[in-house]
Coordinates of C-alpha atoms in Angstrom, one line a residue:
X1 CA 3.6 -2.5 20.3
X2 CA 6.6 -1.3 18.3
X3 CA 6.7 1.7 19.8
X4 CA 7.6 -0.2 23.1
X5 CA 10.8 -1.2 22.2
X6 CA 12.4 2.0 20.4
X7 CA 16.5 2.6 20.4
X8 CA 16.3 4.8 23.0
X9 CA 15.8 2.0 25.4
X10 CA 19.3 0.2 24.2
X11 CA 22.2 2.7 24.3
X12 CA 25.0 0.5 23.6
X13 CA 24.1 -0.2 20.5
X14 CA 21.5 -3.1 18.4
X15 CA 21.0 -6.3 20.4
X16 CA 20.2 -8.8 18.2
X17 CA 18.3 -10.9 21.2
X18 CA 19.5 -12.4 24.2
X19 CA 20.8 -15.6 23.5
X20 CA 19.9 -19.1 25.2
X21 CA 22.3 -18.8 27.5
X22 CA 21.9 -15.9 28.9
X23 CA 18.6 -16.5 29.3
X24 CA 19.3 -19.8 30.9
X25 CA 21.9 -18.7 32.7
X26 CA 20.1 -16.8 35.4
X27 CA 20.9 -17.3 39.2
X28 CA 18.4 -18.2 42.2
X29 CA 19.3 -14.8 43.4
X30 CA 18.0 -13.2 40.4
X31 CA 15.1 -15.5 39.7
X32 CA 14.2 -14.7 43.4
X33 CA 14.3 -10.9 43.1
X34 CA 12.7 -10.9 39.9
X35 CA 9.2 -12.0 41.8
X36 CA 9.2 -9.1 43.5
X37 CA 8.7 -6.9 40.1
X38 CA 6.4 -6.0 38.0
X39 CA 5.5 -4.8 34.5
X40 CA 6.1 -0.9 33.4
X41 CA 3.7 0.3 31.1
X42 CA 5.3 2.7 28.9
X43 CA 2.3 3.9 26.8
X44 CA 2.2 7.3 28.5
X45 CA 6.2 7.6 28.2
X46 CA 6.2 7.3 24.4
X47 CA 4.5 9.7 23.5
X48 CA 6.9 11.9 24.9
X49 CA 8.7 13.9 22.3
X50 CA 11.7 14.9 23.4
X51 CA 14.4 12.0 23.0
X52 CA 16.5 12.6 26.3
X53 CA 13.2 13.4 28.7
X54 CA 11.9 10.2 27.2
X55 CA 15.0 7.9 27.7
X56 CA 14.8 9.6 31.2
X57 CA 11.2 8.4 32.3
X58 CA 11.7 5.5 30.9
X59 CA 14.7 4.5 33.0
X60 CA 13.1 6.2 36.2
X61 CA 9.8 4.2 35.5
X62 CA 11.7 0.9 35.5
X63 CA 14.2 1.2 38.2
X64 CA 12.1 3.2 40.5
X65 CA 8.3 2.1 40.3
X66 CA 9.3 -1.4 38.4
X67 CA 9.4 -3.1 41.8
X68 CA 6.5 -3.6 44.3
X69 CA 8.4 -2.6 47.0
X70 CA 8.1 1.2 45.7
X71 CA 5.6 2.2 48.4
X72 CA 9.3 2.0 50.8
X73 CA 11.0 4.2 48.6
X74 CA 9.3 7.5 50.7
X75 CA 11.9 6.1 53.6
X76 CA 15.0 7.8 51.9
X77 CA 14.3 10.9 51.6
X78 CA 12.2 10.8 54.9
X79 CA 15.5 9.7 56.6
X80 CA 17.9 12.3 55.2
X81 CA 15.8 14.6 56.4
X82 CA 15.0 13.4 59.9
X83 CA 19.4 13.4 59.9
X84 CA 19.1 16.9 58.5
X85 CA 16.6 18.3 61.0
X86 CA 18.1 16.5 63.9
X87 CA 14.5 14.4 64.9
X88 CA 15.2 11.1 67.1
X89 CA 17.9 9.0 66.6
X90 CA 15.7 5.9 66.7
X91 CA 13.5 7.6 63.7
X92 CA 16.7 7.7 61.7
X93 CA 17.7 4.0 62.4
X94 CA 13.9 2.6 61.2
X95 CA 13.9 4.8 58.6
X96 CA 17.1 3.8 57.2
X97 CA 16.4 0.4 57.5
X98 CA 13.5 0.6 55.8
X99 CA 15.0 2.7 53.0
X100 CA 17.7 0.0 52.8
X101 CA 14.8 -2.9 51.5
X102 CA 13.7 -1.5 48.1
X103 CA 17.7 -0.2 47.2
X104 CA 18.6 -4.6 48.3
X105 CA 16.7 -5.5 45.3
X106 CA 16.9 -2.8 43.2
X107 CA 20.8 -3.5 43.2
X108 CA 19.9 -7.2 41.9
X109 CA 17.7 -5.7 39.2
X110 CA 20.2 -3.3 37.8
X111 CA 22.9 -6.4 38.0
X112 CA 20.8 -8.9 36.0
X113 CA 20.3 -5.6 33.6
X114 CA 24.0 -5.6 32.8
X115 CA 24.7 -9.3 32.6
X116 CA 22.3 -8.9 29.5
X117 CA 25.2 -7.0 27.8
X118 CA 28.1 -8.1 29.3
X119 CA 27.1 -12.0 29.3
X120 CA 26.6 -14.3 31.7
X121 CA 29.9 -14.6 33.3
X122 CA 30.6 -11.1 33.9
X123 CA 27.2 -10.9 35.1
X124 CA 27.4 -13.8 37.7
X125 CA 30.6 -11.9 39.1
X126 CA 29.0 -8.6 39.1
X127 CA 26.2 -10.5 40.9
X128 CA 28.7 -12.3 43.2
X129 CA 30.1 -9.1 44.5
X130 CA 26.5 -7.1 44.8
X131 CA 24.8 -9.9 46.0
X132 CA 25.2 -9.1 49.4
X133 CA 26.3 -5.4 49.1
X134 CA 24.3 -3.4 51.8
X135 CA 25.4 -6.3 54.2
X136 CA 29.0 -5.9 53.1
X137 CA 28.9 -1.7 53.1
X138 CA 27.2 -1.7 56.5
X139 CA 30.2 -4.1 57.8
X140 CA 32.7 -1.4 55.9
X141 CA 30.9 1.3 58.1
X142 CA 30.9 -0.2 61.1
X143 CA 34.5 -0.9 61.4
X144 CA 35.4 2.6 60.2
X145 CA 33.7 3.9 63.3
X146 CA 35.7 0.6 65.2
X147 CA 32.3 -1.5 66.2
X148 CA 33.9 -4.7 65.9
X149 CA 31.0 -6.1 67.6
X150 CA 28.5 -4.5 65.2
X151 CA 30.2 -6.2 62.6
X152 CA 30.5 -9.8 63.7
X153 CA 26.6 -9.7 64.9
X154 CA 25.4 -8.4 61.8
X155 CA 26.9 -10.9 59.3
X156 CA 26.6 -13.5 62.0
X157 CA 22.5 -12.6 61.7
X158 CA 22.8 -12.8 58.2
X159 CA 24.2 -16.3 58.2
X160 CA 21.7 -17.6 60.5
X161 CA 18.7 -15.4 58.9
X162 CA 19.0 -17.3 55.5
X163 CA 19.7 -21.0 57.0
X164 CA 17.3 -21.1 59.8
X165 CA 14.4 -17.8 58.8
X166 CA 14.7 -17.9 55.0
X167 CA 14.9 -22.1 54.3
X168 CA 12.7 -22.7 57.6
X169 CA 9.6 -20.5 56.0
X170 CA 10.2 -21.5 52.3
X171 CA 10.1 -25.3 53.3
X172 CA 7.2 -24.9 56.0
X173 CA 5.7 -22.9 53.2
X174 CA 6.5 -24.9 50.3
X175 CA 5.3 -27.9 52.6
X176 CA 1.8 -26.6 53.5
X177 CA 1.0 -25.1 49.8
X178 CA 2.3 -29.1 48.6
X179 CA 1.1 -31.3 51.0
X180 CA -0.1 -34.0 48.0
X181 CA 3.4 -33.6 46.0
X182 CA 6.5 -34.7 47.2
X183 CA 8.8 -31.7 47.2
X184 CA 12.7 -32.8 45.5
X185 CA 15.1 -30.7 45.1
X186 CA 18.8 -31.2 43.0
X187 CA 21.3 -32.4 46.1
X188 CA 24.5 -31.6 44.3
X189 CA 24.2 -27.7 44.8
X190 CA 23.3 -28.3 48.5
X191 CA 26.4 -30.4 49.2
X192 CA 28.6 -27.9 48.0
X193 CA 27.0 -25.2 49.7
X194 CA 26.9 -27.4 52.9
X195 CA 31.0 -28.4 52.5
X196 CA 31.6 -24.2 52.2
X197 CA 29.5 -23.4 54.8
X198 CA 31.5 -26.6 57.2
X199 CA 35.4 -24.8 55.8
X200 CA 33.6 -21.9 56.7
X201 CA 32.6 -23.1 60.5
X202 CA 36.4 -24.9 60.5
X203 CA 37.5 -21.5 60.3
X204 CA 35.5 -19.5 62.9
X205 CA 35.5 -22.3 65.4
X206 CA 39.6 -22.3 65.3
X207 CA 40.3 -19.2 66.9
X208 CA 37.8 -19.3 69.3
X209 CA 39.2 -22.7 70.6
X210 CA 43.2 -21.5 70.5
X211 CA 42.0 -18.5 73.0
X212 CA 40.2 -20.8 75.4
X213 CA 42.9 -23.4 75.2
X214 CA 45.4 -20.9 75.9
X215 CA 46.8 -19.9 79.6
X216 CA 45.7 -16.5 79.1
X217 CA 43.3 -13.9 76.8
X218 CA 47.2 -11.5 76.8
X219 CA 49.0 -14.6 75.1
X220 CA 46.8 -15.7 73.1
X221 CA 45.2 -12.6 71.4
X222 CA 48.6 -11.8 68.9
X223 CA 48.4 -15.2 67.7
X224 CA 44.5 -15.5 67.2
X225 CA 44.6 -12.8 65.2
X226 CA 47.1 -14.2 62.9
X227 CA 45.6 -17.3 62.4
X228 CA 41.8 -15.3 61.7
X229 CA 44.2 -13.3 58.8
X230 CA 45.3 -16.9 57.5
X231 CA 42.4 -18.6 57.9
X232 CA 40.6 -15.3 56.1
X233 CA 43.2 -15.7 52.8
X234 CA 42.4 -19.5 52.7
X235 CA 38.0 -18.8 52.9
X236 CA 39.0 -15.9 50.0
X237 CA 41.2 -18.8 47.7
X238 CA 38.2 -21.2 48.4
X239 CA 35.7 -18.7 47.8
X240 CA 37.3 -17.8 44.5
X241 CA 37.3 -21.6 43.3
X242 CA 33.6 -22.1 44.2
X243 CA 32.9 -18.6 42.0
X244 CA 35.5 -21.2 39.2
X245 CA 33.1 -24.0 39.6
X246 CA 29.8 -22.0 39.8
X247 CA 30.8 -19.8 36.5
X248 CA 32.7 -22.3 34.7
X249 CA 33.1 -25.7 35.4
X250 CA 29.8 -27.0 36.5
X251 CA 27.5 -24.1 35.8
X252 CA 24.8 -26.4 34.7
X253 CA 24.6 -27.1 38.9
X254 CA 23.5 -23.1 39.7
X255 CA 21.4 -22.3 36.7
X256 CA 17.7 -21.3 37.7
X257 CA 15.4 -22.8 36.0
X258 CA 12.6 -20.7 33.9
X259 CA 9.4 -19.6 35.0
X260 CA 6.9 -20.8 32.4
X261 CA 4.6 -17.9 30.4
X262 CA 1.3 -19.1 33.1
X263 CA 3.1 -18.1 36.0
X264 CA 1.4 -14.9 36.1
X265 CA 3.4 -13.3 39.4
X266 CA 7.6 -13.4 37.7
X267 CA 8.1 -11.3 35.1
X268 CA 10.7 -13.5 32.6
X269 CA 12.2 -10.9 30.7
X270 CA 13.5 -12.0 27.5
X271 CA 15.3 -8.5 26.9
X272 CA 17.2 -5.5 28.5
X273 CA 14.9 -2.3 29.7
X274 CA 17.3 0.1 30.1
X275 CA 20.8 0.6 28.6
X276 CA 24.2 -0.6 29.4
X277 CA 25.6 2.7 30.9
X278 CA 22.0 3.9 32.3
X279 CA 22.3 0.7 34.3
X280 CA 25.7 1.1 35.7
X281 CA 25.1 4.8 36.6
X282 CA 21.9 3.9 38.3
X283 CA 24.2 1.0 40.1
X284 CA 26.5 3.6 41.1
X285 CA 23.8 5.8 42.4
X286 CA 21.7 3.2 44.4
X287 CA 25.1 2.2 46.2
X288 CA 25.9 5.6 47.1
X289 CA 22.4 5.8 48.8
X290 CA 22.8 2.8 50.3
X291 CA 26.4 4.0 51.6
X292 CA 24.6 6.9 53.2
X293 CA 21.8 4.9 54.9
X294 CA 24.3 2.5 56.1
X295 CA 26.7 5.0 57.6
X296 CA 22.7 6.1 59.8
X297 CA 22.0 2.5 60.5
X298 CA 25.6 2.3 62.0
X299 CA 26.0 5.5 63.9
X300 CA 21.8 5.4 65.5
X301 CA 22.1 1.5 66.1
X302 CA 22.6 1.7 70.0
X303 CA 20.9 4.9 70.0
X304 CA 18.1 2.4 69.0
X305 CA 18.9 0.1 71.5
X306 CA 18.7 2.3 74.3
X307 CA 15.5 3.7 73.2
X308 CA 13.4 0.5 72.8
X309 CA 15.1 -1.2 75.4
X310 CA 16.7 -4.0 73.2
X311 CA 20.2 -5.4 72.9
X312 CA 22.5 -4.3 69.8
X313 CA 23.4 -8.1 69.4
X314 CA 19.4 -8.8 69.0
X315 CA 18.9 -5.7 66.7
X316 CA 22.2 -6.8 65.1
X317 CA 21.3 -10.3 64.9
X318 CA 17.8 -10.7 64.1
X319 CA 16.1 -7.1 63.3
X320 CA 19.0 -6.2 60.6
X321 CA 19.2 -9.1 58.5
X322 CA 15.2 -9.5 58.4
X323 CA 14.6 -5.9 57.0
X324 CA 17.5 -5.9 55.3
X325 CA 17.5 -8.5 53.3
X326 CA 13.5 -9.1 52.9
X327 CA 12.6 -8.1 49.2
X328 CA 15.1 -11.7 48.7
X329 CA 13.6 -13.7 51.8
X330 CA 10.2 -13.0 49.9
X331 CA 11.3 -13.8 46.7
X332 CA 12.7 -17.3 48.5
X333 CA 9.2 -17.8 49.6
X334 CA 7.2 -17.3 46.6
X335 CA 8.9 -20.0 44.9
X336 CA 8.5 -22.6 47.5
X337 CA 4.8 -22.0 47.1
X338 CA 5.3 -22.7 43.4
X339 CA 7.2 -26.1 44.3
X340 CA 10.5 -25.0 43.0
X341 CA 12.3 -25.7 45.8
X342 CA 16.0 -25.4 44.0
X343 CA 15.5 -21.8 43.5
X344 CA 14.6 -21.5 47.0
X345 CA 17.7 -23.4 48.3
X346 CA 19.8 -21.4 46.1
X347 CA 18.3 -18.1 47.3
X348 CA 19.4 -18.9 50.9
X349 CA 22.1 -21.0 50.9
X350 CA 24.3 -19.1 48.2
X351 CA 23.7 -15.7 50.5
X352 CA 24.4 -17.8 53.4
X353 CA 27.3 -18.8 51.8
X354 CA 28.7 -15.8 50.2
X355 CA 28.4 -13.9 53.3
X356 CA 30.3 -17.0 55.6
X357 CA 33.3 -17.2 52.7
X358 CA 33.4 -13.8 51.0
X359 CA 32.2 -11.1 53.1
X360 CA 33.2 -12.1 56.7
X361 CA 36.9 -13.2 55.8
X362 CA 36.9 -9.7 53.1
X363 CA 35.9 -7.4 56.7
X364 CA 39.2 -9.4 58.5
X365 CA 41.7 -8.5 55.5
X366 CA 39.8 -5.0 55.5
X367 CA 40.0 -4.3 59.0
X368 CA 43.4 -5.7 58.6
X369 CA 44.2 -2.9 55.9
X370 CA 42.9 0.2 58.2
X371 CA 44.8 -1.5 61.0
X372 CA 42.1 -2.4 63.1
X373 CA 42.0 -5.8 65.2
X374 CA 39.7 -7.8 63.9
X375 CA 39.6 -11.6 64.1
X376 CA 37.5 -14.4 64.1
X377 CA 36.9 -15.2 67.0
X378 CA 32.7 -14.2 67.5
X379 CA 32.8 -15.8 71.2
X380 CA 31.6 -19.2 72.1
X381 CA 27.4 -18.2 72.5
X382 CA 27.6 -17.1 68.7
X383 CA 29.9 -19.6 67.7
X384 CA 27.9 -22.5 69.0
X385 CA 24.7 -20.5 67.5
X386 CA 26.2 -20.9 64.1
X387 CA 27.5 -24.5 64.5
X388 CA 24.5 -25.9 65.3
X389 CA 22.5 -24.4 62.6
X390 CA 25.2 -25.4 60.0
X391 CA 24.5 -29.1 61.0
X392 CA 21.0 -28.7 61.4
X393 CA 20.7 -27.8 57.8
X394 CA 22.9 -30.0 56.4
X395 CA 21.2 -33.2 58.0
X396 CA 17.9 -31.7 57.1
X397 CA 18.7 -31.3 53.6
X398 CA 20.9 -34.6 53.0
X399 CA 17.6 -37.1 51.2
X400 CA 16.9 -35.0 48.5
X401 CA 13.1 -34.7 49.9
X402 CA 11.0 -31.8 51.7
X403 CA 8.1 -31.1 53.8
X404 CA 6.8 -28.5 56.0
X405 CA 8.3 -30.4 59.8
X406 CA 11.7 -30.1 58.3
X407 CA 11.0 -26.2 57.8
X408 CA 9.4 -26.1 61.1
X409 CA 12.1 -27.3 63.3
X410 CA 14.6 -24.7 61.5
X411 CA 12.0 -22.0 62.1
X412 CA 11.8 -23.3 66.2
X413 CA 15.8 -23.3 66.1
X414 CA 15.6 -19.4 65.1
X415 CA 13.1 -18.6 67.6
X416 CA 15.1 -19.9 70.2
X417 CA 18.6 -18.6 68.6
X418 CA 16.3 -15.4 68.8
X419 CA 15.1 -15.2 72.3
X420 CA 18.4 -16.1 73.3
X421 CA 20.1 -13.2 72.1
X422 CA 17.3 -11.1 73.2
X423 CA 18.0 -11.5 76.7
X424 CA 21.7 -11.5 76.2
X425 CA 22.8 -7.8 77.8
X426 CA 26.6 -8.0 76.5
X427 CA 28.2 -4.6 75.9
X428 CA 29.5 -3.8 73.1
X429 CA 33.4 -3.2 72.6
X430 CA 34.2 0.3 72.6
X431 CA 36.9 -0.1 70.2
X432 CA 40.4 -1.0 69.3
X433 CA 42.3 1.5 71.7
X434 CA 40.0 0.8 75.0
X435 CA 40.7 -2.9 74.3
X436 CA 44.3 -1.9 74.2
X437 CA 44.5 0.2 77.2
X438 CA 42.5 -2.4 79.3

């Protein structure tokens, strides 16, 4: 068994052990991804007698085949080549998508790696600003190539994925697999998730009702956009105290509990398996390949469309999110099976809420930056689409108590949120400068 744990494995030097809170300091998000791997045995790999070849297959056999979403990992390569080779646009898009699934929670992996040796605090940053990474470098893309719409739809989906798809199935899940114990679950973290995600519905619903109270879209549009750039600075100050309170103030609220030593399917690793730097290049190197899928997924999306005879707002909206974002949606799930219900709720509604308060108001100061238009204004249909789920969630989740009809009628309210932007045949904005001419 010595022979597991050898130097070679920590490069930054001895660690003497992780301490308690480190250990205990783990969020939802990671607890969540963490069901999704499994153990690497190393027998083969040390016996290996050349130091750096060794240190090599040792990091490539954890961050590569240490997840059992491997089997996707054939979609990267398979998609820089069908790019390459010129095969259908529509091949590109899936494969990409695909490719994008594994590389989601690889990036949590390699985060919860670092926090080992950087400490918890550093490490629930680093995990605040990866959390939601592809969503946010896909966004990034998108308004490069001026698909405003693109970018509203997709984080819109994302929102509305983790409160209605993500909570829905872990509560109808947890409800079925529990129908003889009462499922509870701490209130605290929901309320402040809940007040968030109401600043953050404040802030979209504002713009929207300043242009339709105004005389006219020309009058109105200058001074929607300054309030989306206000309204944007205020979500980031809020954002930033809730990141305070999370980290600081009342971290006891956010820490995941532990998985006990029966629970045969999570993996609670007690120590680092690669090294410091190993796991920041690696970091590096999975966020450059999803930077690369994300600029195919952007430029084949209504390439897509047109070939399977589907809206962007739907593939946006529904088909995005879902692929995206399912090695976490899974994760979400297994635990409401197991009745832990918090690390569920954290799972969804701290992605729900990063993405409503950190990423959506970031793309406004961004777009802002490149000069580009942007505001928040996401139209009435997508607008009312989000208010409603907002409130649906917080009433459901109000008593403290669970069972599978509360996860039902949020799976219903996505169908129909689904089907509803699956016959919606909006076009898409073709940019800044045709919106200017017009």
């Amino acid at each position: 068994m010595s022979s597991l744990h050898e130097p070679w494995l920590l490069e930054n030097g001895n660690l003497k052990g992780c301490s308690k809170e480190i250990r205990h300091g783990r969020t939802a998000h990671n607890m969540s991804s963490s069901s999704l791997r499994k153990k690497s045995d190393l027998t083969l790999v040390s016996k290996v007698r050349y130091v750096m070849l060794r240190q090599f297959l040792t990091n490539l056999q954890e961050v590569i085949l240490g997840t059992k979403l491997s089997v996707l990992f054939p979609a990267i390569p398979l998609a820089i080549a069908a790019e390459c080779y010129g095969f259908g646009r529509p091949w590109i898009f899936a494969l990409s998508l695909l490719g994008l699934t594994p590389l989601a929670e690889r990036v949590s992996f390699l985060t919860e790696q670092i926090a080992y040796y950087t400490g918890p605090t550093v490490g629930g940053l680093l995990n605040a600003t990866c959390g939601n990474a592809t969503e946010l470098i896909i966004a990034i893309f998108a308004l490069s190539q001026h698909k405003i719409d693109v970018v509203k739809y997709s984080l819109l989906g994302s929102v509305l994925s983790n409160l209605l798809l993500v909570l829905g199935t872990s509560l109808f899940c947890g409800g079925i697999a529990n129908l003889r114990r009462e499922q509870k679950y701490d209130r605290r973290q929901a309320d402040v998730n809940s007040l968030l995600l109401l600043l953050a519905l404040l802030c979209h619903s504002l713009p929207l009702l300043f242009r339709m109270s105004g005389a006219s879209a020309a009058l109105t549009a200058d001074p929607t956009l300054q309030l989306s750039r206000a309204s944007s600075i205020v979500m980031l100050i809020a954002y930033i105290s809730y990141l305070v309170f999370q980290l600081f103030t009342h971290r006891q609220l956010f820490e995941a509990q532990e998985e006990s030593e029966d629970d045969g399917d999570v993996i609670s690793e007690e120590e680092p398996v690669i090294g410091f730097w190993s796991g920041f290049v690696w970091l590096v190197g999975m966020t450059a390949v999803i930077s690369l899928l994300s600029e195919y997924v952007v430029e084949t999306i209504e390439d897509a469309s047109d070939s399977w005879g589907i809206s962007v707002s739907f593939i946006s909206i529904i088909l995005l999110p879902i692929v995206g974002n399912a090695a976490e949606h899974a994760g979400a799930i297994i635990f409401a099976f197991k009745n832990k219900l918090d690390i569920s709720l954290g799972v969804a509604l701290g992605s729900a809420t990063q993405i409503s308060m950190f990423v959506v108001p970031l793309c406004i100061v961004v777009a802002w930056i490149m000069g580009i238009e942007m505001d928040l204004n996401f139209n009435i249909l997508e607008t009312g689409s989000l208010a409603l789920s907002i409130i649906v969630v917080a009433f459901t989740l109000q008593d403290g108590t669970s069972h599978y009809m509360k996860g039902l009628v949020l799976l219903l309210l996505y169908i129909v949120i689904g089907a509803c932007f699956f016959v919606s045949k909006t076009p898409l904005s073709k940019g800044i400068d045709t919106i200017v001419e017009a």
